[in-house]
Amino acid sequence: MRRLAERTTTGVLVFALYLLFSAFTGPWGVWAPDELLAGGVLALVVGWVAGPLVWERGGWRLLSPQRWALFLVYLVGPFLYAMAKANLDVAWRVITGRIQPGIVRFNPELATDFGRTFLANSITLTPGTLTLDVDDATGDFFVHWINVTDPSPSADAVCGPFPAWARRIAE
Amino acid sequence: MSVLIYVFLAIGALFNLLGAVALLRFPDVYTRIHGATKCTTFGSIFSVLAVAVYGIARGGGEGGTMAIRAFLALVFLLLTNPTGSHALARAAHRSGIKPFRAVVDRLEEAGKEGR
Amino acid sequence: MIVPLAAGGLALLGAIVVCMVRLSIGPTAADRAVALDTINTLVVAAMVLFGAAFDLVVLLDVALVYALLSYVGTLYIARYLEGGLP
């Protein structure tokens, strides 16, 4: 029963993605019938094969719409602001060539795989900080920082409000 | 609408060129990843956003297709670029390239403790 | 609207040429891989811009596939540099 639910959910998600891909292909600006047929067959096959793998590590709680709304707020709010600010900072460093690099270590206290991936991607997407490695056992992050002000910093000093958002969205 | 497209195109071109210059100016692999990959990701996001706005402004079947494809390309760039640069940086560190004039290197210390 | 979009694409082509300098002189293999990754991102953006400028929706599809395939290629090169491949 659980396997069937997993496969069905994956199939429905894949079908929705296919609909997004093939929008505006039909005669009235909607989907053409053969596109719908191809998408249905693909969704059946992919859902049946990949379904049990997708939800293996407790991914069910990621489906809640509240998390997705929070994610969108995060994406256009604090994340875009931090990314623009860091980009201007790195642009200034490109022109002047003033850098002080180093690899620092800190622990943001995230427990789940998805939370760690989320935080690592956020850190890597903002220039000036780059995740090199994550210790699976302790959850320590190793981050290459372009302007080291403190050799053993706290999580807030490196990436600002990101860990709190990662805890809210992904944990 | 067209002002928005001009602004997005200008920001995109500026940051892409800055990323390319950063690739030449910075001294080692890690700082080059900072400059090049991130700046070009930011610039490409704005270039692709310009096309999405152009598609929406144009409307109709073709404009809608363009907007949706551009938006999907943006999502792929946002998902794949940090993962790729993270993999490259970790591979560089494991193949023994030292960070240039580093103040600290905690990963090297952790490796010596025997993980 | 053709001229500004094509001009943006041409600026990206200029950036690609600058990246190719690093691709050819880069002292280590990792430097070359980073330059290649940067070029891939720029090619995707340039394809999207030219596809919009010249009304070729096919180019946007190609850009999507190129983005995914170049990502797989980058991961493969990273695995090779790490020494994970036989």
mmCIF file of N, CA and C in Angstrom, chain A residues 14-81:
data_model
loop_
_atom_site.group_PDB
_atom_site.id
_atom_site.type_symbol
_atom_site.label_atom_id
_atom_site.label_comp_id
_atom_site.label_asym_id
_atom_site.label_seq_id
_atom_site.Cartn_x
_atom_site.Cartn_y
_atom_site.Cartn_z
ATOM 1 N N VAL A 14 5.736 13.747 -11.903
ATOM 2 C CA VAL A 14 6.398 13.695 -13.212
ATOM 3 C C VAL A 14 5.456 14.174 -14.308
ATOM 4 N N PHE A 15 4.182 13.787 -14.196
ATOM 5 C CA PHE A 15 3.212 14.215 -15.206
ATOM 6 C C PHE A 15 3.029 15.733 -15.176
ATOM 7 N N ALA A 16 2.996 16.307 -13.965
ATOM 8 C CA ALA A 16 2.870 17.764 -13.853
ATOM 9 C C ALA A 16 4.069 18.459 -14.489
ATOM 10 N N LEU A 17 5.269 17.905 -14.263
ATOM 11 C CA LEU A 17 6.481 18.494 -14.858
ATOM 12 C C LEU A 17 6.414 18.418 -16.383
ATOM 13 N N TYR A 18 5.918 17.271 -16.903
ATOM 14 C CA TYR A 18 5.814 17.124 -18.354
ATOM 15 C C TYR A 18 4.819 18.132 -18.920
ATOM 16 N N LEU A 19 3.713 18.343 -18.186
ATOM 17 C CA LEU A 19 2.740 19.337 -18.653
ATOM 18 C C LEU A 19 3.378 20.719 -18.730
ATOM 19 N N LEU A 20 4.242 21.039 -17.735
ATOM 20 C CA LEU A 20 4.928 22.328 -17.747
ATOM 21 C C LEU A 20 5.844 22.440 -18.969
ATOM 22 N N PHE A 21 6.549 21.331 -19.275
ATOM 23 C CA PHE A 21 7.457 21.323 -20.424
ATOM 24 C C PHE A 21 6.722 21.588 -21.724
ATOM 25 N N SER A 22 5.574 20.932 -21.892
ATOM 26 C CA SER A 22 4.942 20.896 -23.212
ATOM 27 C C SER A 22 3.736 21.814 -23.291
ATOM 28 N N ALA A 23 3.690 22.875 -22.466
ATOM 29 C CA ALA A 23 2.570 23.804 -22.555
ATOM 30 C C ALA A 23 2.606 24.538 -23.888
ATOM 31 N N PHE A 24 1.449 25.005 -24.332
ATOM 32 C CA PHE A 24 1.299 25.778 -25.578
ATOM 33 C C PHE A 24 1.682 24.978 -26.818
ATOM 34 N N THR A 25 1.518 23.645 -26.798
ATOM 35 C CA THR A 25 1.843 22.893 -28.008
ATOM 36 C C THR A 25 0.611 22.623 -28.854
ATOM 37 N N GLY A 26 -0.582 22.740 -28.275
ATOM 38 C CA GLY A 26 -1.789 22.331 -28.976
ATOM 39 C C GLY A 26 -2.363 23.422 -29.854
ATOM 40 N N PRO A 27 -3.474 23.144 -30.515
ATOM 41 C CA PRO A 27 -4.049 24.101 -31.455
ATOM 42 C C PRO A 27 -4.622 25.349 -30.786
ATOM 43 N N TRP A 28 -5.143 25.260 -29.543
ATOM 44 C CA TRP A 28 -5.739 26.454 -28.932
ATOM 45 C C TRP A 28 -4.867 27.009 -27.810
ATOM 46 N N GLY A 29 -3.574 26.785 -27.909
ATOM 47 C CA GLY A 29 -2.712 27.283 -26.859
ATOM 48 C C GLY A 29 -2.687 26.408 -25.633
ATOM 49 N N VAL A 30 -3.301 25.213 -25.691
ATOM 50 C CA VAL A 30 -3.215 24.281 -24.566
ATOM 51 C C VAL A 30 -2.436 23.058 -25.028
ATOM 52 N N TRP A 31 -2.645 21.911 -24.359
ATOM 53 C CA TRP A 31 -1.823 20.764 -24.669
ATOM 54 C C TRP A 31 -2.417 19.959 -25.827
ATOM 55 N N ALA A 32 -1.543 19.474 -26.704
ATOM 56 C CA ALA A 32 -1.982 18.610 -27.794
ATOM 57 C C ALA A 32 -2.261 17.215 -27.241
ATOM 58 N N PRO A 33 -3.211 16.472 -27.836
ATOM 59 C CA PRO A 33 -3.577 15.144 -27.294
ATOM 60 C C PRO A 33 -2.408 14.167 -27.291
ATOM 61 N N ASP A 34 -1.570 14.176 -28.325
ATOM 62 C CA ASP A 34 -0.469 13.203 -28.354
ATOM 63 C C ASP A 34 0.581 13.536 -27.293
ATOM 64 N N GLU A 35 0.732 14.834 -26.979
ATOM 65 C CA GLU A 35 1.639 15.193 -25.883
ATOM 66 C C GLU A 35 1.116 14.653 -24.569
ATOM 67 N N LEU A 36 -0.203 14.756 -24.359
ATOM 68 C CA LEU A 36 -0.799 14.238 -23.126
ATOM 69 C C LEU A 36 -0.574 12.733 -23.028
ATOM 70 N N LEU A 37 -0.734 12.014 -24.164
ATOM 71 C CA LEU A 37 -0.547 10.558 -24.173
ATOM 72 C C LEU A 37 0.902 10.203 -23.835
ATOM 73 N N ALA A 38 1.854 10.901 -24.504
ATOM 74 C CA ALA A 38 3.269 10.612 -24.242
ATOM 75 C C ALA A 38 3.617 10.897 -22.787
ATOM 76 N N GLY A 39 3.097 12.024 -22.256
ATOM 77 C CA GLY A 39 3.367 12.358 -20.864
ATOM 78 C C GLY A 39 2.808 11.324 -19.914
ATOM 79 N N GLY A 40 1.603 10.814 -20.220
ATOM 80 C CA GLY A 40 1.008 9.801 -19.349
ATOM 81 C C GLY A 40 1.829 8.528 -19.315
ATOM 82 N N VAL A 41 2.271 8.050 -20.504
ATOM 83 C CA VAL A 41 3.074 6.822 -20.554
ATOM 84 C C VAL A 41 4.378 6.996 -19.793
ATOM 85 N N LEU A 42 5.050 8.166 -20.029
ATOM 86 C CA LEU A 42 6.318 8.427 -19.342
ATOM 87 C C LEU A 42 6.126 8.485 -17.835
ATOM 88 N N ALA A 43 5.041 9.142 -17.392
ATOM 89 C CA ALA A 43 4.794 9.266 -15.952
ATOM 90 C C ALA A 43 4.566 7.901 -15.331
ATOM 91 N N LEU A 44 3.832 7.017 -16.045
ATOM 92 C CA LEU A 44 3.596 5.659 -15.523
ATOM 93 C C LEU A 44 4.927 4.927 -15.339
ATOM 94 N N VAL A 45 5.764 4.946 -16.408
ATOM 95 C CA VAL A 45 7.018 4.189 -16.357
ATOM 96 C C VAL A 45 7.933 4.744 -15.255
ATOM 97 N N VAL A 46 8.135 6.088 -15.268
ATOM 98 C CA VAL A 46 9.062 6.680 -14.296
ATOM 99 C C VAL A 46 8.541 6.500 -12.876
ATOM 100 N N GLY A 47 7.246 6.716 -12.680
ATOM 101 C CA GLY A 47 6.678 6.559 -11.345
ATOM 102 C C GLY A 47 6.844 5.147 -10.831
ATOM 103 N N TRP A 48 6.634 4.147 -11.703
ATOM 104 C CA TRP A 48 6.744 2.753 -11.260
ATOM 105 C C TRP A 48 8.191 2.392 -10.912
ATOM 106 N N VAL A 49 9.122 2.849 -11.752
ATOM 107 C CA VAL A 49 10.523 2.455 -11.533
ATOM 108 C C VAL A 49 11.136 3.233 -10.375
ATOM 109 N N ALA A 50 10.959 4.587 -10.372
ATOM 110 C CA ALA A 50 11.716 5.427 -9.443
ATOM 111 C C ALA A 50 10.955 5.741 -8.167
ATOM 112 N N GLY A 51 9.683 5.391 -8.103
ATOM 113 C CA GLY A 51 8.871 5.776 -6.951
ATOM 114 C C GLY A 51 9.464 5.434 -5.599
ATOM 115 N N PRO A 52 9.796 4.152 -5.323
ATOM 116 C CA PRO A 52 10.306 3.816 -3.995
ATOM 117 C C PRO A 52 11.631 4.474 -3.657
ATOM 118 N N LEU A 53 12.420 4.876 -4.686
ATOM 119 C CA LEU A 53 13.715 5.502 -4.386
ATOM 120 C C LEU A 53 13.568 6.945 -3.919
ATOM 121 N N VAL A 54 12.537 7.642 -4.467
ATOM 122 C CA VAL A 54 12.440 9.080 -4.228
ATOM 123 C C VAL A 54 12.150 9.374 -2.759
ATOM 124 N N TRP A 55 11.268 8.577 -2.148
ATOM 125 C CA TRP A 55 10.790 8.896 -0.798
ATOM 126 C C TRP A 55 11.501 8.078 0.270
ATOM 127 N N GLU A 56 12.678 7.526 -0.101
ATOM 128 C CA GLU A 56 13.340 6.587 0.785
ATOM 129 C C GLU A 56 13.704 7.203 2.138
ATOM 130 N N ARG A 57 14.201 8.455 2.118
ATOM 131 C CA ARG A 57 14.720 9.046 3.354
ATOM 132 C C ARG A 57 13.729 10.001 3.992
ATOM 133 N N GLY A 58 12.442 9.652 3.990
ATOM 134 C CA GLY A 58 11.459 10.475 4.678
ATOM 135 C C GLY A 58 11.207 11.791 4.005
ATOM 136 N N GLY A 59 10.922 11.755 2.689
ATOM 137 C CA GLY A 59 10.689 12.995 1.980
ATOM 138 C C GLY A 59 9.248 13.462 2.026
ATOM 139 N N TRP A 60 8.390 12.732 2.716
ATOM 140 C CA TRP A 60 6.960 13.057 2.670
ATOM 141 C C TRP A 60 6.670 14.452 3.181
ATOM 142 N N ARG A 61 7.412 14.872 4.242
ATOM 143 C CA ARG A 61 7.053 16.165 4.833
ATOM 144 C C ARG A 61 7.409 17.332 3.931
ATOM 145 N N LEU A 62 8.209 17.049 2.834
ATOM 146 C CA LEU A 62 8.536 18.133 1.915
ATOM 147 C C LEU A 62 7.365 18.488 1.013
ATOM 148 N N LEU A 63 6.298 17.695 1.035
ATOM 149 C CA LEU A 63 5.182 17.956 0.141
ATOM 150 C C LEU A 63 4.229 19.016 0.684
ATOM 151 N N SER A 64 4.398 19.437 1.949
ATOM 152 C CA SER A 64 3.405 20.342 2.522
ATOM 153 C C SER A 64 3.474 21.706 1.851
ATOM 154 N N PRO A 65 2.324 22.274 1.476
ATOM 155 C CA PRO A 65 2.330 23.573 0.765
ATOM 156 C C PRO A 65 2.898 24.711 1.593
ATOM 157 N N GLN A 66 2.813 24.584 2.942
ATOM 158 C CA GLN A 66 3.349 25.642 3.791
ATOM 159 C C GLN A 66 4.850 25.815 3.577
ATOM 160 N N ARG A 67 5.573 24.659 3.457
ATOM 161 C CA ARG A 67 7.015 24.731 3.221
ATOM 162 C C ARG A 67 7.330 25.389 1.899
ATOM 163 N N TRP A 68 6.519 25.066 0.859
ATOM 164 C CA TRP A 68 6.787 25.643 -0.460
ATOM 165 C C TRP A 68 6.546 27.142 -0.454
ATOM 166 N N ALA A 69 5.491 27.591 0.269
ATOM 167 C CA ALA A 69 5.240 29.030 0.360
ATOM 168 C C ALA A 69 6.414 29.717 1.053
ATOM 169 N N LEU A 70 6.872 29.112 2.168
ATOM 170 C CA LEU A 70 8.031 29.666 2.874
ATOM 171 C C LEU A 70 9.246 29.718 1.964
ATOM 172 N N PHE A 71 9.413 28.649 1.131
ATOM 173 C CA PHE A 71 10.566 28.579 0.228
ATOM 174 C C PHE A 71 10.533 29.731 -0.769
ATOM 175 N N LEU A 72 9.330 30.020 -1.315
ATOM 176 C CA LEU A 72 9.227 31.123 -2.275
ATOM 177 C C LEU A 72 9.538 32.453 -1.611
ATOM 178 N N VAL A 73 9.010 32.632 -0.375
ATOM 179 C CA VAL A 73 9.300 33.866 0.359
ATOM 180 C C VAL A 73 10.800 34.011 0.567
ATOM 181 N N TYR A 74 11.439 32.893 0.958
ATOM 182 C CA TYR A 74 12.889 32.899 1.182
ATOM 183 C C TYR A 74 13.647 33.240 -0.096
ATOM 184 N N LEU A 75 13.165 32.686 -1.223
ATOM 185 C CA LEU A 75 13.895 32.856 -2.482
ATOM 186 C C LEU A 75 13.881 34.304 -2.943
ATOM 187 N N VAL A 76 12.733 34.973 -2.866
ATOM 188 C CA VAL A 76 12.675 36.347 -3.372
ATOM 189 C C VAL A 76 13.030 37.362 -2.301
ATOM 190 N N GLY A 77 13.064 36.963 -1.030
ATOM 191 C CA GLY A 77 13.365 37.911 0.036
ATOM 192 C C GLY A 77 14.818 37.869 0.473
ATOM 193 N N PRO A 78 15.102 37.216 1.607
ATOM 194 C CA PRO A 78 16.455 37.257 2.159
ATOM 195 C C PRO A 78 17.520 36.683 1.235
ATOM 196 N N PHE A 79 17.170 35.630 0.479
ATOM 197 C CA PHE A 79 18.194 34.991 -0.353
ATOM 198 C C PHE A 79 18.643 35.905 -1.489
ATOM 199 N N LEU A 80 17.683 36.510 -2.179
ATOM 200 C CA LEU A 80 18.044 37.386 -3.294
ATOM 201 C C LEU A 80 18.837 38.590 -2.793
ATOM 202 N N TYR A 81 18.439 39.116 -1.614
ATOM 203 C CA TYR A 81 19.148 40.264 -1.051
ATOM 204 C C TYR A 81 20.594 39.889 -0.718
#
